mmCIF file of C-alpha atoms in Angstrom:
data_model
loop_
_atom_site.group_PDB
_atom_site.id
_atom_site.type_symbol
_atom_site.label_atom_id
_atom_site.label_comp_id
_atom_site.label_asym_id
_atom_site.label_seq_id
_atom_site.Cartn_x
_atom_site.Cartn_y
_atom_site.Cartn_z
ATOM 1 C CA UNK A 270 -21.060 14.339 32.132
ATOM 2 C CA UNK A 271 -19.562 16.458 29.713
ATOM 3 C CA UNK A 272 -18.957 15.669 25.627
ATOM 4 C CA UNK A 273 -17.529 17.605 22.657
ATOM 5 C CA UNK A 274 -18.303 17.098 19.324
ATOM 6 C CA UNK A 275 -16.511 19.052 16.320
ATOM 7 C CA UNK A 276 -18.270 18.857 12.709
ATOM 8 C CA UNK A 277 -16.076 18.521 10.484
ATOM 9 C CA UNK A 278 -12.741 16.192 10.821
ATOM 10 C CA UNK A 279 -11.064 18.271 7.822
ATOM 11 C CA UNK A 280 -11.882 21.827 6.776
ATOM 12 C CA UNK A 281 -9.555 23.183 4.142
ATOM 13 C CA UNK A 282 -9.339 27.009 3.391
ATOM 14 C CA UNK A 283 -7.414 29.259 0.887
ATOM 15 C CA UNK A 284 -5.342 31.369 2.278
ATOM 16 C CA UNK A 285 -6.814 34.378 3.172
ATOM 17 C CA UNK A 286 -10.123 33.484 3.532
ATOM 18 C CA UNK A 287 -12.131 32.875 6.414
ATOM 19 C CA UNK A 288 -11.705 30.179 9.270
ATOM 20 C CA UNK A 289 -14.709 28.187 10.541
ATOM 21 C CA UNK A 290 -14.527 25.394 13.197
ATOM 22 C CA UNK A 291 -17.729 24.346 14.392
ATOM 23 C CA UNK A 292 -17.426 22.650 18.234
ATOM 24 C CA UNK A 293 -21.121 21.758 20.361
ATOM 25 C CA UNK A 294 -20.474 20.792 23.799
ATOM 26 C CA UNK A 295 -22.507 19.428 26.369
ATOM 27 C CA UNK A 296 -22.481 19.761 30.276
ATOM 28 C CA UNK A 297 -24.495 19.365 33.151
ATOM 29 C CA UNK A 298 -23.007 22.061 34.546
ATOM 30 C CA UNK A 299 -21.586 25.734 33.692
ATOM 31 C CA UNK A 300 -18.776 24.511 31.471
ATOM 32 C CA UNK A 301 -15.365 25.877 30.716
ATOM 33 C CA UNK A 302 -14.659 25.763 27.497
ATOM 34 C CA UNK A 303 -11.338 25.896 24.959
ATOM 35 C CA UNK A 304 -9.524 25.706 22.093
ATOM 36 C CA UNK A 305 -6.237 24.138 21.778
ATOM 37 C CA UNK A 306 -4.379 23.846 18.746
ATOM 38 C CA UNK A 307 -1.743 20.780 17.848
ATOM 39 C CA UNK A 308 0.896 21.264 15.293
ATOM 40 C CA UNK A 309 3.133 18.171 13.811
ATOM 41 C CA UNK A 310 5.267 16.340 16.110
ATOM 42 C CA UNK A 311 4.473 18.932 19.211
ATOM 43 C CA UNK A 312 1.641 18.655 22.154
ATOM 44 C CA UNK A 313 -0.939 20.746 22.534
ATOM 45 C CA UNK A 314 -0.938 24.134 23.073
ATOM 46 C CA UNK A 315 -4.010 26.770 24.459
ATOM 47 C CA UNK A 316 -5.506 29.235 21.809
ATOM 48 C CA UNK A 317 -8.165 30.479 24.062
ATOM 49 C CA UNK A 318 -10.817 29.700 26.573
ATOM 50 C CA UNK A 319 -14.189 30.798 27.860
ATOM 51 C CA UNK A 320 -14.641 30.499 31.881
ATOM 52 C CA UNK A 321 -18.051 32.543 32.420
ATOM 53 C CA UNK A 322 -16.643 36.091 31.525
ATOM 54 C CA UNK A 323 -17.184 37.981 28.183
ATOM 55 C CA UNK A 324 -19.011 35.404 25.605
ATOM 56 C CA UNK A 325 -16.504 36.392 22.815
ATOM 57 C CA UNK A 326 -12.895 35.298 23.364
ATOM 58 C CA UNK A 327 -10.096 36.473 21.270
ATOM 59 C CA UNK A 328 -7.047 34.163 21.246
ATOM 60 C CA UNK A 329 -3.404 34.216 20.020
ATOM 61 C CA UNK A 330 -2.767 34.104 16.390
ATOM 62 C CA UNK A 331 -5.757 36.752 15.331
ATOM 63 C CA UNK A 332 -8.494 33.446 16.539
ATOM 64 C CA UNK A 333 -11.381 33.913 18.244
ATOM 65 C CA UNK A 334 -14.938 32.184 19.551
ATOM 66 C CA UNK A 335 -17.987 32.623 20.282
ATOM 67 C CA UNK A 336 -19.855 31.426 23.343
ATOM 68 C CA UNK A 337 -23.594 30.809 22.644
ATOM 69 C CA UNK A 338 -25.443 29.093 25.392
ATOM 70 C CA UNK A 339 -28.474 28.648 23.964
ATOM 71 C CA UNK A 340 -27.123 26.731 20.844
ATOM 72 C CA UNK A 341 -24.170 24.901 23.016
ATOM 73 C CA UNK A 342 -21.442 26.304 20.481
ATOM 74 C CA UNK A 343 -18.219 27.424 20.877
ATOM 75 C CA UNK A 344 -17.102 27.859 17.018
ATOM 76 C CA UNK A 345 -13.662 28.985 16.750
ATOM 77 C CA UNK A 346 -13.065 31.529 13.416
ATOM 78 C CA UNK A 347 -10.289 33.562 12.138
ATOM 79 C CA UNK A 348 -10.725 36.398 9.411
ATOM 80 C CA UNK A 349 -7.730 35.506 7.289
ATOM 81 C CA UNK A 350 -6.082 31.872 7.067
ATOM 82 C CA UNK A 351 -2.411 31.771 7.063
ATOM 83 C CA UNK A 352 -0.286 29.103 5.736
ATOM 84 C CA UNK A 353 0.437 28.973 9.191
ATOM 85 C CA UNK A 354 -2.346 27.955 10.742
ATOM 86 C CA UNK A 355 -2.647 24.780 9.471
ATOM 87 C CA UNK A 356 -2.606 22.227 11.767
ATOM 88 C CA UNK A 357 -5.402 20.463 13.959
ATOM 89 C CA UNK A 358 -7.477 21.890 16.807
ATOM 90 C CA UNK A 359 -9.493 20.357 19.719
ATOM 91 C CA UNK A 360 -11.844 22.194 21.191
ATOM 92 C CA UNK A 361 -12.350 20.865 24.863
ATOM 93 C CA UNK A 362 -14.837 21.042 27.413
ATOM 94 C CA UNK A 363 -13.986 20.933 31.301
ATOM 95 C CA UNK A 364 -16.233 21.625 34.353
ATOM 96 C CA UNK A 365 -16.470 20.517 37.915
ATOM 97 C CA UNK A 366 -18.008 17.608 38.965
ATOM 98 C CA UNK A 367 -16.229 16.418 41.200
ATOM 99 C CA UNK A 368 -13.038 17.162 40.212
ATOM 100 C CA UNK A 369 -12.210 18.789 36.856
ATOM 101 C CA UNK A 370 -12.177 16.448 33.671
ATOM 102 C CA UNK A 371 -10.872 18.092 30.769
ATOM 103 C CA UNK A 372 -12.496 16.062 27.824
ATOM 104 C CA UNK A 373 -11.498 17.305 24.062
ATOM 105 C CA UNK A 374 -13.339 16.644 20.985
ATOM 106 C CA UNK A 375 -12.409 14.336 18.146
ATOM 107 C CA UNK A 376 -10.555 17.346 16.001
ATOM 108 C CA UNK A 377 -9.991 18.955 13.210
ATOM 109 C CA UNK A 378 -7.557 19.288 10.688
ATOM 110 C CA UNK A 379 -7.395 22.490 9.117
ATOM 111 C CA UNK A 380 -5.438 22.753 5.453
ATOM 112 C CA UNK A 381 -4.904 26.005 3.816
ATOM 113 C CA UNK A 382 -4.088 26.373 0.572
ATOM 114 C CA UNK A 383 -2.014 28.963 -1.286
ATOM 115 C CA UNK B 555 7.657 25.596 25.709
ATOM 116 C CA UNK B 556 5.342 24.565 27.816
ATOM 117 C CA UNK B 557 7.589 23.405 30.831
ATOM 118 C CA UNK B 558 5.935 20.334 30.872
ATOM 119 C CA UNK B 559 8.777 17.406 30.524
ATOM 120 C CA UNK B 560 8.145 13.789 28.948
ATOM 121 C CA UNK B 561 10.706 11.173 28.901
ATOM 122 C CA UNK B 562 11.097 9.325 27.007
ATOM 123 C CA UNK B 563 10.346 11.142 23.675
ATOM 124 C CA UNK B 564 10.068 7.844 22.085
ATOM 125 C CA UNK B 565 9.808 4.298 22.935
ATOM 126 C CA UNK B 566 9.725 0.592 20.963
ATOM 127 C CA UNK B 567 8.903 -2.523 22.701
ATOM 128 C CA UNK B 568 7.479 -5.886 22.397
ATOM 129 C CA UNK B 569 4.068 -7.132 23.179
ATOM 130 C CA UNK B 570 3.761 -8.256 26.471
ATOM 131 C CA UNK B 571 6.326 -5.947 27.921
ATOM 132 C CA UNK B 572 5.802 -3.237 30.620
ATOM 133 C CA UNK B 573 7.131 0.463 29.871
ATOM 134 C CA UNK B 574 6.857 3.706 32.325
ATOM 135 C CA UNK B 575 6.744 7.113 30.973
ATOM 136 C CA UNK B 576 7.280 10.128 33.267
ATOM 137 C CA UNK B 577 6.166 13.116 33.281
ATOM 138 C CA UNK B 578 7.681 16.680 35.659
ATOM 139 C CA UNK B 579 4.961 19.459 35.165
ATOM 140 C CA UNK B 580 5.360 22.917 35.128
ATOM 141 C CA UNK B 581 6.706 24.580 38.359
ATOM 142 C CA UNK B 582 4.190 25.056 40.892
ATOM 143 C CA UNK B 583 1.693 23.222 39.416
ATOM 144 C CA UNK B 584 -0.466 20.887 41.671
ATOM 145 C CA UNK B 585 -2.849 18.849 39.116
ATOM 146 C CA UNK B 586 -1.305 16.292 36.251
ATOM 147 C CA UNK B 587 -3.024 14.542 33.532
ATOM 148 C CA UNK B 588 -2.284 12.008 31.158
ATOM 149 C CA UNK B 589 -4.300 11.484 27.951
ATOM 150 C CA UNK B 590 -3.951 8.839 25.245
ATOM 151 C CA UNK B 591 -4.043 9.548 21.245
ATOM 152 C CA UNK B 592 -4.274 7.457 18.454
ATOM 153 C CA UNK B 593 -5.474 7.853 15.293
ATOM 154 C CA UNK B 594 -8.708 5.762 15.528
ATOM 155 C CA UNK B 595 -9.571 6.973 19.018
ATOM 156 C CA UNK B 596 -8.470 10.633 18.801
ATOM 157 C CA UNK B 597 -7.332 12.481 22.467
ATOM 158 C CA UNK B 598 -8.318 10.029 25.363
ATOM 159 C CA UNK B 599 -8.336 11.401 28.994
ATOM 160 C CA UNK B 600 -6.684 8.651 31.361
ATOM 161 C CA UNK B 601 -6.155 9.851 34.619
ATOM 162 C CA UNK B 602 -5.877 12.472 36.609
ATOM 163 C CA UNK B 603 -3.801 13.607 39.841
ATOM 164 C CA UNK B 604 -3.755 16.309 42.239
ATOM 165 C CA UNK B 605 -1.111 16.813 44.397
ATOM 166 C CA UNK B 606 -0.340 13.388 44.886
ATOM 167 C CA UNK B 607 -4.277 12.480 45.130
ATOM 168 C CA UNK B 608 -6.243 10.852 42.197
ATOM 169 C CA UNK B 609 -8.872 13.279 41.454
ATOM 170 C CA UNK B 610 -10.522 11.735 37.986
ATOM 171 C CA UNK B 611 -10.678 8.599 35.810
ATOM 172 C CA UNK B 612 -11.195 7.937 32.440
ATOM 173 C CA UNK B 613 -10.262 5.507 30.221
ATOM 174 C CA UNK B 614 -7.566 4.243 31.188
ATOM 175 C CA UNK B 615 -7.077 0.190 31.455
ATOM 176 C CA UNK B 616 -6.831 -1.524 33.754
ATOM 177 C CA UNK B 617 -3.451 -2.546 32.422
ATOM 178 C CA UNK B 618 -2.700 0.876 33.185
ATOM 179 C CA UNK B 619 -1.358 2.809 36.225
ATOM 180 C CA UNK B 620 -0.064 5.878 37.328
ATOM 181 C CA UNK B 621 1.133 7.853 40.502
ATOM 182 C CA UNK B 622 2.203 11.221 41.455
ATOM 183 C CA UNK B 623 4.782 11.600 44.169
ATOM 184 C CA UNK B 624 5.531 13.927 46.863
ATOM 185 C CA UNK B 625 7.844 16.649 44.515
ATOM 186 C CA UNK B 626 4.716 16.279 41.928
ATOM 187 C CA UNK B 627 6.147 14.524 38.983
ATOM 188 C CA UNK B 628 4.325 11.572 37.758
ATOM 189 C CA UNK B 629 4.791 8.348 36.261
ATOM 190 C CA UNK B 630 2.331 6.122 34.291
ATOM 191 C CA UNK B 631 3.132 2.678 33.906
ATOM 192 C CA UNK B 632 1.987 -0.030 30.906
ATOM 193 C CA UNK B 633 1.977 -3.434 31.338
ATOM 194 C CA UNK B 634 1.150 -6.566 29.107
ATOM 195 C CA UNK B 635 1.377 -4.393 26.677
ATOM 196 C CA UNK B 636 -0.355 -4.870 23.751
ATOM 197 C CA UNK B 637 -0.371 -3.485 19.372
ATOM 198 C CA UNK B 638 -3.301 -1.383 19.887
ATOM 199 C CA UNK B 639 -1.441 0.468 22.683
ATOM 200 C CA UNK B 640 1.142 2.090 20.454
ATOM 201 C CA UNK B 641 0.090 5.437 20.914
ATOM 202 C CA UNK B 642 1.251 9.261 21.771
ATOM 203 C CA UNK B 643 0.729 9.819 25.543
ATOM 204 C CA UNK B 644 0.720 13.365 26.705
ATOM 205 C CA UNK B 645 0.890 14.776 30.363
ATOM 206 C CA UNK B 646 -0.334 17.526 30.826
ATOM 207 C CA UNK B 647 -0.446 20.150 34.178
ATOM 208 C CA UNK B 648 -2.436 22.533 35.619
ATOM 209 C CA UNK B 649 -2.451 25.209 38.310
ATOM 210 C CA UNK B 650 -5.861 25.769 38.853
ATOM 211 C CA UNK B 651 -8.814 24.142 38.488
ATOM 212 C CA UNK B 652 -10.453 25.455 35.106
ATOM 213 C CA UNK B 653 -8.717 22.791 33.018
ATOM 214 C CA UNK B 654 -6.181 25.163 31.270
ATOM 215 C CA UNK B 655 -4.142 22.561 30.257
ATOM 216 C CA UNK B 656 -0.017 23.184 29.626
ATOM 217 C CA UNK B 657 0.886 19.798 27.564
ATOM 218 C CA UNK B 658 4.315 17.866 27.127
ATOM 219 C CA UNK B 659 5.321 17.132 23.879
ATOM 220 C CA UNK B 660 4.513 13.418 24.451
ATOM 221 C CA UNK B 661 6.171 10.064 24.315
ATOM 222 C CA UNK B 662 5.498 7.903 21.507
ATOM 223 C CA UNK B 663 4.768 3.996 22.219
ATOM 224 C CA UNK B 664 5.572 1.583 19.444
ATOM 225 C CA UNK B 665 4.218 -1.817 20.344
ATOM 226 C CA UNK B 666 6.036 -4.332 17.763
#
């Protein structure tokens, strides 16, 4: 079975400073692993994922993570906050076991301040 | 946009009453899910189908059913509905099987 935790339900940044979400996962299997990000009133939308290719993703909006196998992290950082980038982001872990089970963690609400 | 559609966007009913939402993924795609969030239980996996098939199970209640028909869109039905199911509920397809996810922008259930 597979499980995502993020640490941290609220992480608030100044604006231009780095971006740090912390995400462990854990699968019994080679997982696929992602970052979605949720803004007000809207679903969710991809930011990037990991599916056994290069261990350091780069995503839209200047984000990008880190697989590390051996510490079961997938952090998600971004040099510079924007006022944009606030909103809340789920990392998610998915592999096959019988079907594919996409199962997200609890999320994070990023705040940036000006 | 995603070219995932929900309807309805938004939805009030009474306890005890039974509400369906649909869902019409993106073009072409095979697998649908539906997920559940609330603010005390965060982003809930229900149920998934593919191509008309159920492939996975989560949480969903037993209250709770769903279906995919032949030209793919789905449907997920509530019944004796209940407070604690006012919720967001999100479909979501896929065309592969990697769990890329393209989400709806949900329907929200009041339960009054």
């Amino acid at each position: 079975a597979q499980s995502v935790t993020q640490l941290g339900s609220h992480v608030s940044v100044s604006e231009g400073a780095l971006v740090l979400l912390r995400c462990n996962y854990s699968s019994s299997v080679p997982p696929y692993l992602f970052w979605y990000v949720q803004y007000p009133n809207q679903g969710l939308q991809l930011l990037l994922k990991y599916t056994s290719a290069a261990t350091l993703v780069k995503g839209i909006n200047g984000f990008e993570a880190e697989f590390k196998k051996s510490e079961t992290s997938f952090h998600l950082t971004k040099p510079s906050a924007h006022m944009s980038d606030a909103a809340e982001y789920f990392c998610a872990v998915s592999a096959n076991t019988g079907g594919f089970k996409t199962i997200f963690g609890a999320g994070t609400r990023l705040f940036v301040k000006a | 946009d995603s070219g995932v559609t929900q309807t309805p966007k938004h939805l009030i009913t009474a306890t005890g009453q039974r509400v369906t939402l649909r869902c019409s993924p993106r073009s072409g795609d095979l697998s649908v899910y539906w997920y559940q969030q609330s603010l005390d239980q965060g982003l809930q996996f229900l149920i998934q189908y593919y191509n008309g098939e159920e492939r996975a199970k989560g949480n969903i209640l037993e209250r709770f059913s769903a279906q995919q028909f032949p030209d793919l869109h789905s449907e997920l039905n509530l019944s004796s509905l209940e407070l604690g199911d006012s919720a967001l509920y999100f479909c979501a397809s896929s065309a592969e099987f990697s769990g890329e996810l393209f989400f709806g922008e949900g329907s929200r259930l009041t339960v009054l």
